[in-house]
Amino acid sequence: MNNSNPNSASIAVAVDAPSALEAMVDLRHPLKAKAMAWADENMVSDDLAERDASCTFWSDGWDRAVDADVLKLRVSPEYGGLGLDVVSALLWFEALGYSGNDAGLNFALACQVWTMQPIIERFGDDDQKARYLPGLVSGDLKGAFTITETESGSDTFSMGTTYAPGDDETYVLNGTKAYVTMAPEADVFIVFATKDPALGSWGVTTFLVDADTPGLVVGENRPKMGLRTTPFADLTFDNCVVPASNRVGPEGAGASIFSSAMEAERAFVLAAQIGSMERQLDDAVAFARERQQFGKPIGDFQAVSHRIANMKLRHENSRLLLYKAAALDQAGQPSMETAALAKIQASEASIDSSVDAILTHGARGYVTEYGVEQDLRNVAGGVVYGGTSDIQRNVVAHQLGLG
Ligand SMILES: Cc1cc2nc3c(=O)[nH]c(=O)nc-3n(C[C@H](O)[C@H](O)[C@H](O)COP(=O)(O)OP(=O)(O)OC[C@H]3O[C@@H](n4cnc5c(N)ncnc54)[C@H](O)[C@@H]3O)c2cc1C
């Protein structure tokens, strides 16, 4: 199938849509290579170190990604998107992770493409899709997804943020949400709230809440270990009145919307990180060939070369599981177990490989100026967001009939 769209100047559409198998076996698939060449030119930020230190979002990088149609990848043409398949979009994110140097921006983009947009497109009504999707693909609107609370993390549906019917076809939201990616930048939030905490998962409903709604207060940007250029904050809802037309799906459908939306996306959101693992591997190989100690390249020492071979193994394993999840998702088959395995593999392997990259580079791996250490900080969040590794193992065990 050819995705060429004569109305778009996008570089995202100029290559035939690949199968998951093609993506698996071809590390430099033409679509990914093309996106890497673009990202080399456009997604390398000169002031990353300063922005990382000050936790500053790369607005110019966001605009460049918008110009290249990154936000259009998955949304259907009816709402201004390109309607590309999952595999093409994953190759794009791998390329961003390989060639772009701002992992925080990549994470912000991934949250739009793999969380915000699909929830609205799959579960929103026609009016909600028409109101929000065109802005979310044109980059005029930024979104954030909020379910976690300080006292309700892995135990997602124990949330305390409530909704109650208000006057004139409205709902009134009260409570707080925590650790919301993109909150300080967002124009619209997907919010999960409960009718009554005692109802557990049955009480949860999903809402779209505009950032300027009275009663919604967005907290200060919260500095964190990595992904520091992705804005991140808590939210407070204080008698926040939301029109009933902004309820997504029926009352009580929030838990199934959340579970369905997370089924494969929990893995897809890590595609850029898998691209970063590949760049990290290539950097380690180049350094091990060049750096001399004891009169020869350090790559001649088996301890070093085997460590790098392990980085290769982890990267390949992560990619294979990612594209297996994509193949299942595209075929409409259950992907929950594979996606959970892919998320565990990619997030944990990234941490191990980041430590190995530091070890391989010696002190250069540890000081900030060479940029090696930032990978470890950036990937550490992967074992927490989207459900911790422990929770993913619970999912796998449950699929195996255990626990
Ligand atoms: C970078 C980053 C971005 C995030 N972005 C968002 C966002 O945009 N929107 C949003 O809503 N949230 C977001 N979060 C929050 C994230 O989803 C939660 O942090 C995560 O779900 C874990 O919740 P918690 O932090 O409360 O940890 P807890 O649930 O308190 O877990 C603490 C520890 O207990 C373990 N544990 C808990 N329950 C079990 C169990 N049943 N079995 C085994 N082990 C268990 C956990 O694995 C973990 O090791 C983000 C987090 C991070 C780090």
GROMACS .gro file of C-alpha atoms and ligand atoms in nm:
model
  456
    1MET     CA    1   0.000   0.000   0.000
    2ASN     CA    2   0.127   0.346  -0.083
    3ASN     CA    3   0.043   0.618   0.162
    4SER     CA    4   0.133   0.903  -0.071
    5ASN     CA    5  -0.094   1.196  -0.008
    6PRO     CA    6  -0.076   1.452  -0.288
    7ASN     CA    7  -0.213   1.722  -0.060
    8SER     CA    8   0.066   1.694   0.191
    9ALA     CA    9   0.427   1.803   0.179
   10SER     CA   10   0.490   1.564   0.463
   11ILE     CA   11   0.801   1.352   0.449
   12ALA     CA   12   0.611   1.097   0.656
   13VAL     CA   13   0.412   0.965   0.361
   14ALA     CA   14   0.661   0.917   0.084
   15VAL     CA   15   0.749   0.551   0.149
   16ASP     CA   16   0.529   0.243   0.114
   17ALA     CA   17   0.374   0.130   0.441
   18PRO     CA   18   0.595  -0.144   0.586
   19SER     CA   19   0.481  -0.466   0.745
   20ALA     CA   20   0.583  -0.534   1.104
   21LEU     CA   21   0.810  -0.812   0.974
   22GLU     CA   22   0.990  -0.570   0.740
   23ALA     CA   23   1.036  -0.327   1.027
   24MET     CA   24   1.166  -0.608   1.251
   25VAL     CA   25   1.432  -0.733   1.014
   26ASP     CA   26   1.539  -0.403   0.858
   27LEU     CA   27   1.709  -0.192   1.121
   28ARG     CA   28   1.736   0.089   0.868
   29HIS     CA   29   1.403   0.058   0.696
   30PRO     CA   30   1.376   0.329   0.426
   31LEU     CA   31   1.101   0.511   0.615
   32LYS     CA   32   1.308   0.516   0.933
   33ALA     CA   33   1.622   0.618   0.742
   34LYS     CA   34   1.433   0.906   0.585
   35ALA     CA   35   1.296   1.020   0.919
   36MET     CA   36   1.644   0.989   1.074
   37ALA     CA   37   1.790   1.212   0.803
   38TRP     CA   38   1.519   1.470   0.874
   39ALA     CA   39   1.570   1.446   1.251
   40ASP     CA   40   1.949   1.480   1.210
   41GLU     CA   41   1.885   1.816   1.045
   42ASN     CA   42   1.598   1.938   1.258
   43MET     CA   43   1.578   1.768   1.596
   44VAL     CA   44   1.921   1.830   1.745
   45SER     CA   45   1.890   2.105   1.999
   46ASP     CA   46   2.198   2.323   2.055
   47ASP     CA   47   2.091   2.434   2.400
   48LEU     CA   48   1.980   2.097   2.534
   49ALA     CA   49   2.218   2.104   2.832
   50GLU     CA   50   2.088   2.443   2.948
   51ARG     CA   51   1.724   2.345   2.896
   52ASP     CA   52   1.781   2.012   3.071
   53ALA     CA   53   1.924   2.198   3.370
   54SER     CA   54   1.637   2.449   3.376
   55CYS     CA   55   1.361   2.197   3.285
   56THR     CA   56   1.262   2.400   2.978
   57PHE     CA   57   1.041   2.263   2.701
   58TRP     CA   58   1.177   2.288   2.342
   59SER     CA   59   0.894   2.487   2.178
   60ASP     CA   60   1.089   2.535   1.855
   61GLY     CA   61   1.150   2.159   1.833
   62TRP     CA   62   0.778   2.101   1.887
   63ASP     CA   63   0.702   2.339   1.595
   64ARG     CA   64   0.953   2.159   1.372
   65ALA     CA   65   0.793   1.823   1.453
   66VAL     CA   66   0.454   1.974   1.375
   67ASP     CA   67   0.584   2.100   1.039
   68ALA     CA   68   0.705   1.747   0.957
   69ASP     CA   69   0.357   1.612   1.039
   70VAL     CA   70   0.467   1.401   1.335
   71LEU     CA   71   0.141   1.482   1.513
   72LYS     CA   72  -0.056   1.375   1.206
   73LEU     CA   73   0.093   1.027   1.181
   74ARG     CA   74  -0.191   0.819   1.324
   75VAL     CA   75  -0.506   1.034   1.308
   76SER     CA   76  -0.740   0.973   1.017
   77PRO     CA   77  -0.751   1.221   0.726
   78GLU     CA   78  -1.107   1.313   0.824
   79TYR     CA   79  -0.959   1.508   1.116
   80GLY     CA   80  -0.650   1.637   0.937
   81GLY     CA   81  -0.417   1.345   1.003
   82LEU     CA   82  -0.233   1.113   0.768
   83GLY     CA   83  -0.396   0.795   0.897
   84LEU     CA   84  -0.071   0.598   0.881
   85ASP     CA   85  -0.043   0.245   1.016
   86VAL     CA   86   0.109   0.168   1.357
   87VAL     CA   87   0.436   0.032   1.212
   88SER     CA   88   0.508   0.348   1.010
   89ALA     CA   89   0.448   0.565   1.316
   90LEU     CA   90   0.673   0.344   1.530
   91LEU     CA   91   0.953   0.372   1.274
   92TRP     CA   92   0.912   0.749   1.291
   93PHE     CA   93   0.946   0.750   1.669
   94GLU     CA   94   1.247   0.518   1.656
   95ALA     CA   95   1.407   0.772   1.421
   96LEU     CA   96   1.328   1.060   1.657
   97GLY     CA   97   1.489   0.865   1.940
   98TYR     CA   98   1.797   0.783   1.733
   99SER     CA   99   1.868   1.120   1.575
  100GLY     CA  100   1.686   1.372   1.794
  101ASN     CA  101   1.873   1.465   2.109
  102ASP     CA  102   1.584   1.589   2.324
  103ALA     CA  103   1.429   1.279   2.482
  104GLY     CA  104   1.187   1.503   2.673
  105LEU     CA  105   1.044   1.643   2.351
  106ASN     CA  106   1.019   1.293   2.204
  107PHE     CA  107   0.826   1.181   2.513
  108ALA     CA  108   0.592   1.481   2.485
  109LEU     CA  109   0.523   1.397   2.119
  110ALA     CA  110   0.476   1.028   2.198
  111CYS     CA  111   0.217   1.110   2.464
  112GLN     CA  112   0.014   1.301   2.204
  113VAL     CA  113   0.036   1.036   1.933
  114TRP     CA  114  -0.001   0.722   2.145
  115THR     CA  115  -0.229   0.843   2.426
  116MET     CA  116  -0.418   1.170   2.374
  117GLN     CA  117  -0.516   1.140   2.010
  118PRO     CA  118  -0.616   0.771   2.006
  119ILE     CA  119  -0.839   0.803   2.312
  120ILE     CA  120  -1.033   1.088   2.154
  121GLU     CA  121  -1.044   0.923   1.812
  122ARG     CA  122  -1.153   0.583   1.946
  123PHE     CA  123  -1.384   0.681   2.228
  124GLY     CA  124  -1.491   1.041   2.161
  125ASP     CA  125  -1.820   1.125   1.988
  126ASP     CA  126  -1.831   1.303   1.652
  127ASP     CA  127  -1.859   1.646   1.812
  128GLN     CA  128  -1.560   1.586   2.045
  129LYS     CA  129  -1.348   1.453   1.759
  130ALA     CA  130  -1.437   1.756   1.544
  131ARG     CA  131  -1.361   1.997   1.830
  132TYR     CA  132  -1.027   1.855   1.946
  133LEU     CA  133  -0.857   1.634   1.688
  134PRO     CA  134  -0.786   1.898   1.419
  135GLY     CA  135  -0.607   2.115   1.679
  136LEU     CA  136  -0.419   1.820   1.824
  137VAL     CA  137  -0.283   1.721   1.483
  138SER     CA  138  -0.207   2.077   1.368
  139GLY     CA  139  -0.010   2.140   1.688
  140ASP     CA  140  -0.240   2.427   1.786
  141LEU     CA  141  -0.353   2.222   2.085
  142LYS     CA  142  -0.141   2.022   2.325
  143GLY     CA  143  -0.296   1.754   2.539
  144ALA     CA  144  -0.228   1.577   2.867
  145PHE     CA  145  -0.367   1.255   3.011
  146THR     CA  146  -0.436   1.236   3.380
  147ILE     CA  147  -0.537   0.939   3.592
  148THR     CA  148  -0.267   0.911   3.864
  149GLU     CA  149  -0.313   1.071   4.205
  150THR     CA  150  -0.077   1.098   4.498
  151GLU     CA  151  -0.262   0.819   4.685
  152SER     CA  152  -0.374   0.629   4.376
  153GLY     CA  153  -0.087   0.516   4.154
  154SER     CA  154  -0.071   0.150   4.053
  155ASP     CA  155  -0.405   0.104   4.228
  156THR     CA  156  -0.549   0.323   3.954
  157PHE     CA  157  -0.918   0.292   4.023
  158SER     CA  158  -0.890   0.380   4.392
  159MET     CA  159  -0.887   0.743   4.279
  160GLY     CA  160  -1.033   1.020   4.495
  161THR     CA  161  -1.112   1.277   4.225
  162THR     CA  162  -1.490   1.283   4.203
  163TYR     CA  163  -1.756   1.405   3.963
  164ALA     CA  164  -2.119   1.489   4.039
  165PRO     CA  165  -2.404   1.616   3.823
  166GLY     CA  166  -2.415   1.998   3.810
  167ASP     CA  167  -2.673   2.246   3.680
  168ASP     CA  168  -2.769   2.273   3.311
  169GLU     CA  169  -2.613   1.960   3.162
  170THR     CA  170  -2.283   1.983   3.347
  171TYR     CA  171  -2.063   1.783   3.580
  172VAL     CA  172  -1.866   1.921   3.875
  173LEU     CA  173  -1.515   1.780   3.933
  174ASN     CA  174  -1.326   1.793   4.263
  175GLY     CA  175  -0.990   1.646   4.359
  176THR     CA  176  -0.623   1.643   4.260
  177LYS     CA  177  -0.416   1.460   3.999
  178ALA     CA  178  -0.039   1.408   4.010
  179TYR     CA  179   0.262   1.365   3.779
  180VAL     CA  180   0.085   1.483   3.464
  181THR     CA  181   0.314   1.489   3.159
  182MET     CA  182   0.275   1.813   2.961
  183ALA     CA  183   0.033   1.965   3.215
  184PRO     CA  184   0.198   2.312   3.219
  185GLU     CA  185   0.177   2.329   2.838
  186ALA     CA  186  -0.155   2.155   2.783
  187ASP     CA  187  -0.467   2.314   2.638
  188VAL     CA  188  -0.688   2.014   2.708
  189PHE     CA  189  -0.681   1.728   2.957
  190ILE     CA  190  -0.824   1.378   2.946
  191VAL     CA  191  -0.935   1.331   3.307
  192PHE     CA  192  -1.054   1.019   3.485
  193ALA     CA  193  -1.283   1.081   3.785
  194THR     CA  194  -1.513   0.866   3.995
  195LYS     CA  195  -1.877   0.903   4.089
  196ASP     CA  196  -1.801   0.740   4.423
  197PRO     CA  197  -1.466   0.593   4.532
  198ALA     CA  198  -1.656   0.299   4.687
  199LEU     CA  199  -1.760   0.188   4.336
  200GLY     CA  200  -1.400   0.108   4.237
  201SER     CA  201  -1.349   0.063   3.863
  202TRP     CA  202  -1.727   0.071   3.799
  203GLY     CA  203  -1.750   0.433   3.913
  204VAL     CA  204  -1.490   0.583   3.679
  205THR     CA  205  -1.583   0.818   3.392
  206THR     CA  206  -1.364   1.001   3.139
  207PHE     CA  207  -1.387   1.376   3.067
  208LEU     CA  208  -1.223   1.627   2.836
  209VAL     CA  209  -1.140   1.938   3.037
  210ASP     CA  210  -1.011   2.257   2.875
  211ALA     CA  211  -0.714   2.406   3.056
  212ASP     CA  212  -0.890   2.743   3.097
  213THR     CA  213  -1.194   2.593   3.271
  214PRO     CA  214  -1.263   2.785   3.597
  215GLY     CA  215  -1.182   2.567   3.898
  216LEU     CA  216  -0.893   2.385   3.726
  217VAL     CA  217  -0.554   2.491   3.859
  218VAL     CA  218  -0.233   2.361   3.699
  219GLY     CA  219   0.059   2.343   3.943
  220GLU     CA  220   0.420   2.445   3.891
  221ASN     CA  221   0.648   2.239   3.666
  222ARG     CA  222   0.798   1.963   3.887
  223PRO     CA  223   1.168   1.896   3.827
  224LYS     CA  224   1.251   1.529   3.784
  225MET     CA  225   1.548   1.298   3.736
  226GLY     CA  226   1.521   1.269   3.357
  227LEU     CA  227   1.294   1.377   3.073
  228ARG     CA  228   1.348   1.714   3.234
  229THR     CA  229   1.248   1.904   2.921
  230THR     CA  230   0.900   1.748   2.932
  231PRO     CA  231   0.683   1.975   3.146
  232PHE     CA  232   0.524   1.786   3.436
  233ALA     CA  233   0.281   1.907   3.704
  234ASP     CA  234  -0.009   1.829   3.936
  235LEU     CA  235  -0.368   1.946   3.884
  236THR     CA  236  -0.637   2.060   4.126
  237PHE     CA  237  -1.008   2.054   4.047
  238ASP     CA  238  -1.204   2.282   4.279
  239ASN     CA  239  -1.572   2.275   4.183
  240CYS     CA  240  -1.459   2.263   3.821
  241VAL     CA  241  -1.770   2.271   3.600
  242VAL     CA  242  -1.742   2.066   3.280
  243PRO     CA  243  -2.014   2.052   3.013
  244ALA     CA  244  -2.182   1.712   2.982
  245SER     CA  245  -2.087   1.726   2.613
  246ASN     CA  246  -1.725   1.675   2.729
  247ARG     CA  247  -1.793   1.336   2.887
  248VAL     CA  248  -1.613   1.070   2.682
  249GLY     CA  249  -1.824   0.757   2.648
  250PRO     CA  250  -2.099   0.663   2.892
  251GLU     CA  251  -2.079   0.713   3.267
  252GLY     CA  252  -1.889   0.425   3.425
  253ALA     CA  253  -1.694   0.345   3.105
  254GLY     CA  254  -1.371   0.510   3.224
  255ALA     CA  255  -1.199   0.191   3.339
  256SER     CA  256  -1.262   0.010   3.013
  257ILE     CA  257  -1.152   0.316   2.813
  258PHE     CA  258  -0.831   0.330   3.016
  259SER     CA  259  -0.757  -0.043   2.983
  260SER     CA  260  -0.834  -0.056   2.615
  261ALA     CA  261  -0.636   0.261   2.542
  262MET     CA  262  -0.334   0.122   2.726
  263GLU     CA  263  -0.342  -0.228   2.574
  264ALA     CA  264  -0.070  -0.185   2.309
  265GLU     CA  265   0.010   0.184   2.358
  266ARG     CA  266   0.195   0.110   2.683
  267ALA     CA  267   0.467  -0.039   2.458
  268PHE     CA  268   0.438   0.197   2.161
  269VAL     CA  269   0.519   0.498   2.378
  270LEU     CA  270   0.870   0.350   2.424
  271ALA     CA  271   0.957   0.344   2.051
  272ALA     CA  272   1.172   0.658   2.071
  273GLN     CA  273   1.357   0.509   2.368
  274ILE     CA  274   1.434   0.200   2.158
  275GLY     CA  275   1.571   0.434   1.892
  276SER     CA  276   1.790   0.595   2.159
  277MET     CA  277   1.922   0.250   2.256
  278GLU     CA  278   2.035   0.199   1.897
  279ARG     CA  279   2.217   0.534   1.890
  280GLN     CA  280   2.372   0.454   2.227
  281LEU     CA  281   2.494   0.121   2.091
  282ASP     CA  282   2.647   0.281   1.780
  283ASP     CA  283   2.819   0.543   1.998
  284ALA     CA  284   2.959   0.271   2.225
  285VAL     CA  285   3.094   0.073   1.926
  286ALA     CA  286   3.258   0.385   1.780
  287PHE     CA  287   3.412   0.479   2.113
  288ALA     CA  288   3.539   0.125   2.180
  289ARG     CA  289   3.711   0.123   1.840
  290GLU     CA  290   3.871   0.461   1.892
  291ARG     CA  291   3.968   0.477   2.260
  292GLN     CA  292   4.310   0.325   2.321
  293GLN     CA  293   4.438   0.187   2.651
  294PHE     CA  294   4.732  -0.046   2.702
  295GLY     CA  295   4.829   0.024   2.340
  296LYS     CA  296   4.513  -0.102   2.175
  297PRO     CA  297   4.147  -0.011   2.125
  298ILE     CA  298   3.941  -0.095   2.435
  299GLY     CA  299   3.704  -0.288   2.204
  300ASP     CA  300   3.981  -0.549   2.175
  301PHE     CA  301   3.923  -0.638   2.540
  302GLN     CA  302   3.659  -0.906   2.559
  303ALA     CA  303   3.510  -0.754   2.873
  304VAL     CA  304   3.429  -0.443   2.673
  305SER     CA  305   3.320  -0.611   2.349
  306HIS     CA  306   3.092  -0.856   2.529
  307ARG     CA  307   2.935  -0.572   2.724
  308ILE     CA  308   2.857  -0.404   2.393
  309ALA     CA  309   2.729  -0.734   2.249
  310ASN     CA  310   2.484  -0.741   2.541
  311MET     CA  311   2.370  -0.390   2.448
  312LYS     CA  312   2.302  -0.519   2.097
  313LEU     CA  313   2.109  -0.817   2.231
  314ARG     CA  314   1.892  -0.597   2.454
  315HIS     CA  315   1.819  -0.358   2.170
  316GLU     CA  316   1.720  -0.635   1.928
  317ASN     CA  317   1.499  -0.805   2.189
  318SER     CA  318   1.324  -0.477   2.261
  319ARG     CA  319   1.259  -0.407   1.892
  320LEU     CA  320   1.132  -0.755   1.819
  321LEU     CA  321   0.878  -0.741   2.099
  322LEU     CA  322   0.773  -0.388   2.002
  323TYR     CA  323   0.701  -0.491   1.642
  324LYS     CA  324   0.534  -0.814   1.754
  325ALA     CA  325   0.296  -0.601   1.961
  326ALA     CA  326   0.244  -0.380   1.654
  327ALA     CA  327   0.172  -0.682   1.432
  328LEU     CA  328  -0.088  -0.813   1.676
  329ASP     CA  329  -0.245  -0.470   1.716
  330GLN     CA  330  -0.266  -0.417   1.340
  331ALA     CA  331  -0.418  -0.761   1.295
  332GLY     CA  332  -0.681  -0.678   1.558
  333GLN     CA  333  -0.556  -0.957   1.782
  334PRO     CA  334  -0.509  -0.930   2.161
  335SER     CA  335  -0.178  -0.760   2.231
  336MET     CA  336  -0.189  -0.702   2.606
  337GLU     CA  337   0.059  -0.973   2.705
  338THR     CA  338   0.308  -0.893   2.428
  339ALA     CA  339   0.280  -0.519   2.492
  340ALA     CA  340   0.345  -0.573   2.864
  341LEU     CA  341   0.648  -0.791   2.779
  342ALA     CA  342   0.770  -0.527   2.532
  343LYS     CA  343   0.735  -0.253   2.791
  344ILE     CA  344   0.924  -0.450   3.057
  345GLN     CA  345   1.195  -0.545   2.810
  346ALA     CA  346   1.246  -0.202   2.656
  347SER     CA  347   1.234  -0.004   2.980
  348GLU     CA  348   1.457  -0.236   3.185
  349ALA     CA  349   1.699  -0.309   2.900
  350SER     CA  350   1.740   0.065   2.841
  351ILE     CA  351   1.852   0.112   3.200
  352ASP     CA  352   2.100  -0.177   3.181
  353SER     CA  353   2.239  -0.054   2.849
  354SER     CA  354   2.266   0.303   2.977
  355VAL     CA  355   2.478   0.179   3.267
  356ASP     CA  356   2.689  -0.023   3.023
  357ALA     CA  357   2.732   0.285   2.802
  358ILE     CA  358   2.860   0.483   3.101
  359LEU     CA  359   3.099   0.202   3.195
  360THR     CA  360   3.228   0.180   2.838
  361HIS     CA  361   3.295   0.554   2.819
  362GLY     CA  362   3.462   0.568   3.161
  363ALA     CA  363   3.466   0.919   3.311
  364ARG     CA  364   3.342   1.061   2.979
  365GLY     CA  365   3.028   0.859   3.041
  366TYR     CA  366   2.971   1.021   3.375
  367VAL     CA  367   3.044   1.391   3.317
  368THR     CA  368   2.758   1.590   3.170
  369GLU     CA  369   2.938   1.745   2.872
  370TYR     CA  370   2.951   1.429   2.658
  371GLY     CA  371   2.576   1.361   2.692
  372VAL     CA  372   2.622   0.991   2.776
  373GLU     CA  373   2.491   1.015   3.133
  374GLN     CA  374   2.162   1.177   3.030
  375ASP     CA  375   2.038   0.852   2.875
  376LEU     CA  376   2.032   0.680   3.213
  377ARG     CA  377   1.835   0.967   3.366
  378ASN     CA  378   1.594   0.981   3.073
  379VAL     CA  379   1.516   0.611   3.052
  380ALA     CA  380   1.471   0.547   3.425
  381GLY     CA  381   1.113   0.680   3.413
  382GLY     CA  382   1.021   0.406   3.166
  383VAL     CA  383   0.994   0.148   3.444
  384VAL     CA  384   0.738   0.371   3.619
  385TYR     CA  385   0.514   0.557   3.372
  386GLY     CA  386   0.239   0.371   3.189
  387GLY     CA  387   0.233   0.118   3.476
  388THR     CA  388   0.544   0.004   3.664
  389SER     CA  389   0.745  -0.304   3.567
  390ASP     CA  390   0.587  -0.487   3.862
  391ILE     CA  391   0.240  -0.409   3.729
  392GLN     CA  392   0.341  -0.523   3.377
  393ARG     CA  393   0.462  -0.852   3.529
  394ASN     CA  394   0.125  -0.880   3.704
  395VAL     CA  395  -0.040  -0.839   3.361
  396VAL     CA  396   0.179  -1.114   3.212
  397ALA     CA  397   0.122  -1.346   3.509
  398HIS     CA  398  -0.252  -1.287   3.485
  399GLN     CA  399  -0.245  -1.372   3.113
  400LEU     CA  400  -0.066  -1.694   3.208
  401GLY     CA  401  -0.346  -1.776   3.450
  402LEU     CA  402  -0.148  -1.690   3.762
  403GLY     CA  403  -0.202  -1.450   4.048
  404LIG     C1  404   0.806   1.028   3.380
  404LIG     C2  405   0.668   0.998   3.429
  404LIG     C3  406   0.559   1.044   3.356
  404LIG     C4  407   0.429   1.021   3.402
  404LIG     N1  408   0.324   1.072   3.331
  404LIG     C5  409   0.197   1.053   3.376
  404LIG     C6  410   0.086   1.111   3.305
  404LIG     O1  411   0.102   1.178   3.203
  404LIG     N2  412  -0.038   1.092   3.355
  404LIG     C7  413  -0.061   1.019   3.468
  404LIG     O2  414  -0.177   1.004   3.505
  404LIG     N3  415   0.043   0.964   3.538
  404LIG     C8  416   0.170   0.980   3.494
  404LIG     N4  417   0.277   0.927   3.565
  404LIG     C9  418   0.252   0.855   3.688
  404LIG    C10  419   0.268   0.704   3.674
  404LIG     O3  420   0.168   0.649   3.594
  404LIG    C11  421   0.268   0.644   3.816
  404LIG     O4  422   0.382   0.695   3.882
  404LIG    C12  423   0.273   0.493   3.814
  404LIG     O5  424   0.151   0.441   3.770
  404LIG    C13  425   0.305   0.435   3.954
  404LIG     O6  426   0.229   0.493   4.055
  404LIG     P1  427   0.301   0.546   4.188
  404LIG     O7  428   0.409   0.638   4.147
  404LIG     O8  429   0.196   0.598   4.279
  404LIG     O9  430   0.370   0.420   4.253
  404LIG     P2  431   0.299   0.309   4.347
  404LIG    O10  432   0.179   0.257   4.280
  404LIG    O11  433   0.285   0.363   4.485
  404LIG    O12  434   0.410   0.195   4.345
  404LIG    C14  435   0.522   0.194   4.432
  404LIG    C15  436   0.590   0.059   4.419
  404LIG    O13  437   0.499  -0.047   4.458
  404LIG    C16  438   0.486  -0.141   4.351
  404LIG     N5  439   0.349  -0.193   4.348
  404LIG    C17  440   0.233  -0.126   4.372
  404LIG     N6  441   0.128  -0.207   4.358
  404LIG    C18  442   0.177  -0.328   4.323
  404LIG    C19  443   0.119  -0.455   4.294
  404LIG     N7  444  -0.014  -0.475   4.294
  404LIG     N8  445   0.200  -0.558   4.262
  404LIG    C20  446   0.335  -0.541   4.259
  404LIG     N9  447   0.397  -0.425   4.287
  404LIG    C21  448   0.319  -0.319   4.318
  404LIG    C22  449   0.518  -0.061   4.225
  404LIG    O14  450   0.557  -0.146   4.118
  404LIG    C23  451   0.630   0.027   4.275
  404LIG    O15  452   0.749  -0.045   4.277
  404LIG    C24  453   0.408   0.948   3.522
  404LIG    C25  454   0.518   0.901   3.594
  404LIG    C26  455   0.646   0.927   3.550
  404LIG    C27  456   0.763   0.877   3.630
   0.00000   0.00000   0.00000
